PDB file of C-alpha atoms and ligand atoms in Angstrom:
ATOM      1  CA  MET H 205      75.175 134.023 121.337  1.00  0.00           C
ATOM      2  CA  SER H 206      72.251 133.271 123.621  1.00  0.00           C
ATOM      3  CA  ALA H 207      71.526 130.061 125.437  1.00  0.00           C
ATOM      4  CA  ARG H 208      68.659 129.493 123.059  1.00  0.00           C
ATOM      5  CA  GLU H 209      70.984 129.611 120.062  1.00  0.00           C
ATOM      6  CA  GLU H 210      73.419 127.223 121.743  1.00  0.00           C
ATOM      7  CA  LEU H 211      70.540 124.817 122.364  1.00  0.00           C
ATOM      8  CA  ASP H 212      69.499 124.991 118.697  1.00  0.00           C
ATOM      9  CA  ALA H 213      72.999 124.408 117.444  1.00  0.00           C
ATOM     10  CA  HIS H 214      73.522 120.969 115.952  1.00  0.00           C
ATOM     11  CA  LEU H 215      75.462 118.512 118.036  1.00  0.00           C
ATOM     12  CA  THR H 216      79.090 118.365 117.133  1.00  0.00           C
ATOM     13  CA  ASP H 217      80.561 115.032 116.046  1.00  0.00           C
ATOM     14  CA  ALA H 218      82.430 114.857 119.330  1.00  0.00           C
ATOM     15  CA  VAL H 219      79.205 115.362 121.318  1.00  0.00           C
ATOM     16  CA  VAL H 220      77.408 112.795 119.158  1.00  0.00           C
ATOM     17  CA  SER H 221      80.239 110.307 119.618  1.00  0.00           C
ATOM     18  CA  ASP H 222      80.491 110.920 123.362  1.00  0.00           C
ATOM     19  CA  TYR H 223      76.670 110.767 123.668  1.00  0.00           C
ATOM     20  CA  VAL H 224      76.631 107.409 121.918  1.00  0.00           C
ATOM     21  CA  ASP H 225      79.527 106.217 124.062  1.00  0.00           C
ATOM     22  CA  GLY H 226      77.722 107.463 127.172  1.00  0.00           C
ATOM     23  CA  THR H 227      80.779 109.418 128.213  1.00  0.00           C
ATOM     24  CA  VAL H 228      79.076 112.867 128.211  1.00  0.00           C
ATOM     25  CA  ASP H 229      78.409 114.647 131.504  1.00  0.00           C
ATOM     26  CA  ALA H 230      74.831 114.976 132.672  1.00  0.00           C
ATOM     27  CA  ALA H 231      74.465 118.633 131.580  1.00  0.00           C
ATOM     28  CA  THR H 232      75.730 117.983 128.034  1.00  0.00           C
ATOM     29  CA  ARG H 233      73.612 114.854 127.894  1.00  0.00           C
ATOM     30  CA  ALA H 234      70.523 116.796 128.871  1.00  0.00           C
ATOM     31  CA  ASP H 235      71.245 119.477 126.279  1.00  0.00           C
ATOM     32  CA  ALA H 236      71.883 116.865 123.588  1.00  0.00           C
ATOM     33  CA  GLU H 237      68.658 114.999 124.369  1.00  0.00           C
ATOM     34  CA  ARG H 238      66.741 118.248 124.311  1.00  0.00           C
ATOM     35  CA  HIS H 239      68.268 119.043 120.906  1.00  0.00           C
ATOM     36  CA  LEU H 240      67.733 115.520 119.617  1.00  0.00           C
ATOM     37  CA  ALA H 241      64.032 115.761 120.560  1.00  0.00           C
ATOM     38  CA  SER H 242      63.583 118.502 118.000  1.00  0.00           C
ATOM     39  CA  CYS H 243      66.325 117.758 115.442  1.00  0.00           C
ATOM     40  CA  ALA H 244      65.854 114.779 113.150  1.00  0.00           C
ATOM     41  CA  SER H 245      69.233 115.481 111.529  1.00  0.00           C
ATOM     42  CA  CYS H 246      71.144 115.012 114.792  1.00  0.00           C
ATOM     43  CA  ARG H 247      68.968 112.031 115.744  1.00  0.00           C
ATOM     44  CA  SER H 248      70.000 110.489 112.435  1.00  0.00           C
ATOM     45  CA  ALA H 249      73.642 111.293 113.156  1.00  0.00           C
ATOM     46  CA  VAL H 250      73.352 109.675 116.566  1.00  0.00           C
ATOM     47  CA  ASP H 251      71.662 106.600 115.074  1.00  0.00           C
ATOM     48  CA  LYS H 252      74.310 106.232 112.411  1.00  0.00           C
ATOM     49  CA  THR H 253      77.057 106.677 114.960  1.00  0.00           C
ATOM     50  CA  ARG H 254      75.425 104.166 117.267  1.00  0.00           C
ATOM     51  CA  THR H 255      75.105 101.700 114.393  1.00  0.00           C
ATOM     52  CA  VAL H 256      78.751 102.158 113.473  1.00  0.00           C
ATOM     53  CA  VAL H 257      79.870 101.848 117.066  1.00  0.00           C
ATOM     54  CA  THR H 258      77.819  98.737 117.811  1.00  0.00           C
ATOM     55  CA  THR H 259      78.877  97.163 114.498  1.00  0.00           C
ATOM     56  CA  ALA H 260      82.472  97.945 115.206  1.00  0.00           C
ATOM     57  CA  GLN H 261      82.136  96.543 118.710  1.00  0.00           C
ATOM     58  CA  ARG H 262      80.468  93.414 117.364  1.00  0.00           C
ATOM     59  CA  GLU H 263      83.108  92.997 114.666  1.00  0.00           C
ATOM     60  CA  ARG H 264      85.865  93.632 117.137  1.00  0.00           C
ATOM     61  CA  ALA H 265      84.279  91.169 119.525  1.00  0.00           C
ATOM     62  CA  SER H 266      84.093  88.560 116.807  1.00  0.00           C
ATOM     63  CA  VAL H 267      87.773  89.019 116.046  1.00  0.00           C
ATOM     64  CA  THR H 268      89.275  89.592 119.463  1.00  0.00           C
ATOM     65  CA  ALA H 269      86.890  87.588 121.597  1.00  0.00           C
ATOM     66  CA  PRO H 270      88.489  84.204 121.064  1.00  0.00           C
ATOM     67  CA  PRO H 271      91.542  84.467 123.298  1.00  0.00           C
ATOM     68  CA  GLU H 272      90.162  81.398 125.048  1.00  0.00           C
ATOM     69  CA  LEU H 273      90.159  79.674 121.687  1.00  0.00           C
ATOM     70  CA  TRP H 274      93.897  80.133 121.243  1.00  0.00           C
ATOM     71  CA  PRO H 275      94.749  76.856 122.901  1.00  0.00           C
ATOM     72  CA  MET H 276      92.306  75.252 120.521  1.00  0.00           C
ATOM     73  CA  VAL H 277      93.835  77.069 117.586  1.00  0.00           C
ATOM     74  CA  ALA H 278      97.282  76.062 118.723  1.00  0.00           C
ATOM     75  CA  ALA H 279      96.108  72.535 119.347  1.00  0.00           C
ATOM     76  CA  SER H 280      94.511  72.380 115.938  1.00  0.00           C
ATOM     77  CA  THR H 281      97.733  73.684 114.439  1.00  0.00           C
ATOM     78  CA  ILE H 282      99.684  71.097 116.342  1.00  0.00           C
ATOM     79  CA  HIS H 283      97.060  68.574 115.373  1.00  0.00           C
ATOM     80  CA  LEU H 284      97.448  69.646 111.789  1.00  0.00           C
ATOM     81  CA  ALA H 285     101.182  69.143 112.044  1.00  0.00           C
ATOM     82  CA  ALA H 286     100.616  65.746 113.562  1.00  0.00           C
ATOM     83  CA  MET H 287      98.054  65.016 110.882  1.00  0.00           C
ATOM     84  CA  ARG H 288     100.508  66.084 108.231  1.00  0.00           C
ATOM     85  CA  ARG H 289     103.143  63.840 109.757  1.00  0.00           C
ATOM     86  CA  GLN H 290     100.619  61.007 109.882  1.00  0.00           C
ATOM     87  CA  VAL H 291      99.630  61.616 106.287  1.00  0.00           C
ATOM     88  CA  LEU H 292     103.238  61.686 105.277  1.00  0.00           C
ATOM     89  CA  ALA H 293     103.927  58.550 107.225  1.00  0.00           C
ATOM     90  CA  SER H 294     100.944  56.811 105.707  1.00  0.00           C
ATOM     91  CA  LEU H 295     101.985  58.106 102.327  1.00  0.00           C
ATOM     92  CA  ARG H 296     105.445  56.750 102.937  1.00  0.00           C
ATOM     93  CA  GLY H 297     103.783  53.499 103.989  1.00  0.00           C
ATOM     94  CA  VAL H 298     101.828  53.549 100.764  1.00  0.00           C
ATOM     95  CA  LEU H 299     105.008  54.240  98.866  1.00  0.00           C
ATOM     96  CA  ILE H 300     106.742  51.341 100.622  1.00  0.00           C
ATOM     97  CA  ALA H 301     103.693  49.159 100.079  1.00  0.00           C
ATOM     98  CA  GLY H 302     103.695  50.294  96.483  1.00  0.00           C
ATOM     99  CA  ALA H 303     107.318  49.408  96.164  1.00  0.00           C
ATOM    100  CA  ILE H 304     106.666  46.036  97.707  1.00  0.00           C
ATOM    101  CA  ALA H 305     103.684  45.582  95.407  1.00  0.00           C
ATOM    102  CA  LEU H 306     105.855  46.614  92.488  1.00  0.00           C
ATOM    103  CA  VAL H 307     108.531  44.158  93.495  1.00  0.00           C
ATOM    104  CA  ALA H 308     105.883  41.496  93.949  1.00  0.00           C
ATOM    105  CA  ALA H 309     104.294  42.376  90.640  1.00  0.00           C
ATOM    106  CA  THR H 310     107.678  42.302  88.972  1.00  0.00           C
ATOM    107  CA  ALA H 311     108.385  38.976  90.558  1.00  0.00           C
ATOM    108  CA  VAL H 312     104.985  37.655  89.411  1.00  0.00           C
ATOM    109  CA  VAL H 313     105.614  39.033  85.949  1.00  0.00           C
ATOM    110  CA  THR H 314     109.060  37.546  85.891  1.00  0.00           C
ATOM    111  CA  TRP H 315     107.707  34.254  87.110  1.00  0.00           C
ATOM    112  CA  LYS H 316     104.896  34.383  84.508  1.00  0.00           C
ATOM    113  CA  VAL H 317     107.356  35.285  81.789  1.00  0.00           C
ATOM    114  CA  ALA H 318     109.601  32.493  82.889  1.00  0.00           C
ATOM    115  CA  ARG H 319     106.649  30.157  82.909  1.00  0.00           C
ATOM    116  CA  TRP H 320     105.501  31.438  79.563  1.00  0.00           C
ATOM    117  CA  SER H 321     108.888  31.082  78.003  1.00  0.00           C
ATOM    118  CA  ALA H 322     109.247  27.648  79.618  1.00  0.00           C
ATOM    119  CA  ALA H 323     105.870  26.698  78.180  1.00  0.00           C
ATOM    120  CA  ARG H 324     107.102  27.928  74.850  1.00  0.00           C
ATOM    121  CA  ASP H 325     110.347  26.085  75.297  1.00  0.00           C
ATOM    122  CA  VAL H 326     108.548  22.762  75.713  1.00  0.00           C
ATOM    123  CA  PRO H 327     106.713  22.856  72.373  1.00  0.00           C
ATOM    124  CA  ALA H 328     109.774  24.363  70.831  1.00  0.00           C
ATOM    125  CA  ALA H 329     111.697  21.346  72.042  1.00  0.00           C
ATOM    126  CA  ILE H 330     108.993  19.050  70.736  1.00  0.00           C
ATOM    127  CA  VAL H 331     108.941  20.892  67.406  1.00  0.00           C
ATOM    128  CA  GLY H 332     112.704  20.742  67.353  1.00  0.00           C
ATOM    129  CA  VAL H 333     112.550  17.021  67.832  1.00  0.00           C
ATOM    130  CA  ASN H 334     109.938  16.651  65.141  1.00  0.00           C
ATOM    131  CA  SER H 335     111.311  19.204  62.728  1.00  0.00           C
ATOM    132  CA  SER H 336     114.729  17.689  62.910  1.00  0.00           C
ATOM    133  CA  GLY H 337     113.278  14.935  60.876  1.00  0.00           C
ATOM    134  CA  PRO H 338     114.201  11.351  60.940  1.00  0.00           C
ATOM    135  CA  GLY H 339     117.894  11.571  61.136  1.00  0.00           C
ATOM    136  CA  PRO H 340     120.116   8.746  60.446  1.00  0.00           C
ATOM    137  CA  GLY H 341     119.320   6.069  62.863  1.00  0.00           C
ATOM    138  CA  ARG H 342     116.833   8.243  64.640  1.00  0.00           C
ATOM    139  CA  HIS H 343     114.008   5.821  64.215  1.00  0.00           C
ATOM    140  CA  ALA H 344     116.113   2.835  64.670  1.00  0.00           C
ATOM    141  CA  GLY H 345     114.000   1.780  67.580  1.00  0.00           C
ATOM    142  CA  HIS H 346     110.882   2.183  65.508  1.00  0.00           C
ATOM    143  CA  ALA H 347     111.865   0.023  62.593  1.00  0.00           C
ATOM    144  CA  GLY H 348     108.817  -2.140  63.089  1.00  0.00           C
ATOM    145  CA  HIS H 349     106.536   0.857  62.822  1.00  0.00           C
ATOM    146  CA  PRO H 350     106.022   1.479  59.135  1.00  0.00           C
ATOM    147  CA  THR H 351     104.360   4.607  57.966  1.00  0.00           C
ATOM    148  CA  ALA H 352     102.036   2.708  55.634  1.00  0.00           C
ATOM    149  CA  PRO H 353     100.499  -0.630  56.436  1.00  0.00           C
ATOM    150  CA  GLU H 354     101.942  -3.289  54.258  1.00  0.00           C
ATOM    151  CA  PRO H 355      99.401  -4.818  51.982  1.00  0.00           C
ATOM    152  CA  PRO H 356      98.590  -8.308  52.839  1.00  0.00           C
ATOM    153  CA  ARG H 357     101.009 -10.369  51.055  1.00  0.00           C
ATOM    154  CA  ALA H 358      99.570 -12.899  48.724  1.00  0.00           C
ATOM    155  CA  PRO H 359     100.336 -16.411  49.713  1.00  0.00           C
ATOM    156  CA  ALA H 360     103.488 -17.343  47.996  1.00  0.00           C
ATOM    157  CA  ALA H 361     103.073 -19.749  45.299  1.00  0.00           C
ATOM    158  CA  PRO H 362     104.441 -23.083  46.103  1.00  0.00           C
ATOM    159  CA  ARG H 363     107.781 -23.276  44.656  1.00  0.00           C
ATOM    160  CA  PRO H 364     108.723 -26.151  42.615  1.00  0.00           C
TER     161      PRO H 364
HETATM  162 ZN1   ZN C 393      70.694 119.098 115.201  1.00  0.00          ZN
END
């Protein structure tokens, strides 16, 4: 195996990976660049590896970068808990208000029903008075109030 053949050999995955990572020694780097200058296949492998590596780094950055955001995350979680408590409290307040409103509505309904039945009781009492009819002695005080006007009485003939 001559030096020429070694130079023409395709870059191994390890060399491509190390080349992309920049962890190859100067001699290997020089050989790799010399090979890449004449080998589109290995250039493509390097490009793909670089894309994968940069994408992975970007993704990893987007996932692991926010350690400084943890206080915010924790705060938001705590805030959420507080919010939940507030919502529950307000909900409980609504429930209490609803209960009060229900009691008030019930009271109003009760009052209205009482008023309604009282209003019905009054005519019922009136009807009861009227429907009972003139009982014995009921209209004693109204004796002078005839139902039909008396016809004018003809002047009595002078008695003999
Ligand atoms: Zn190659």
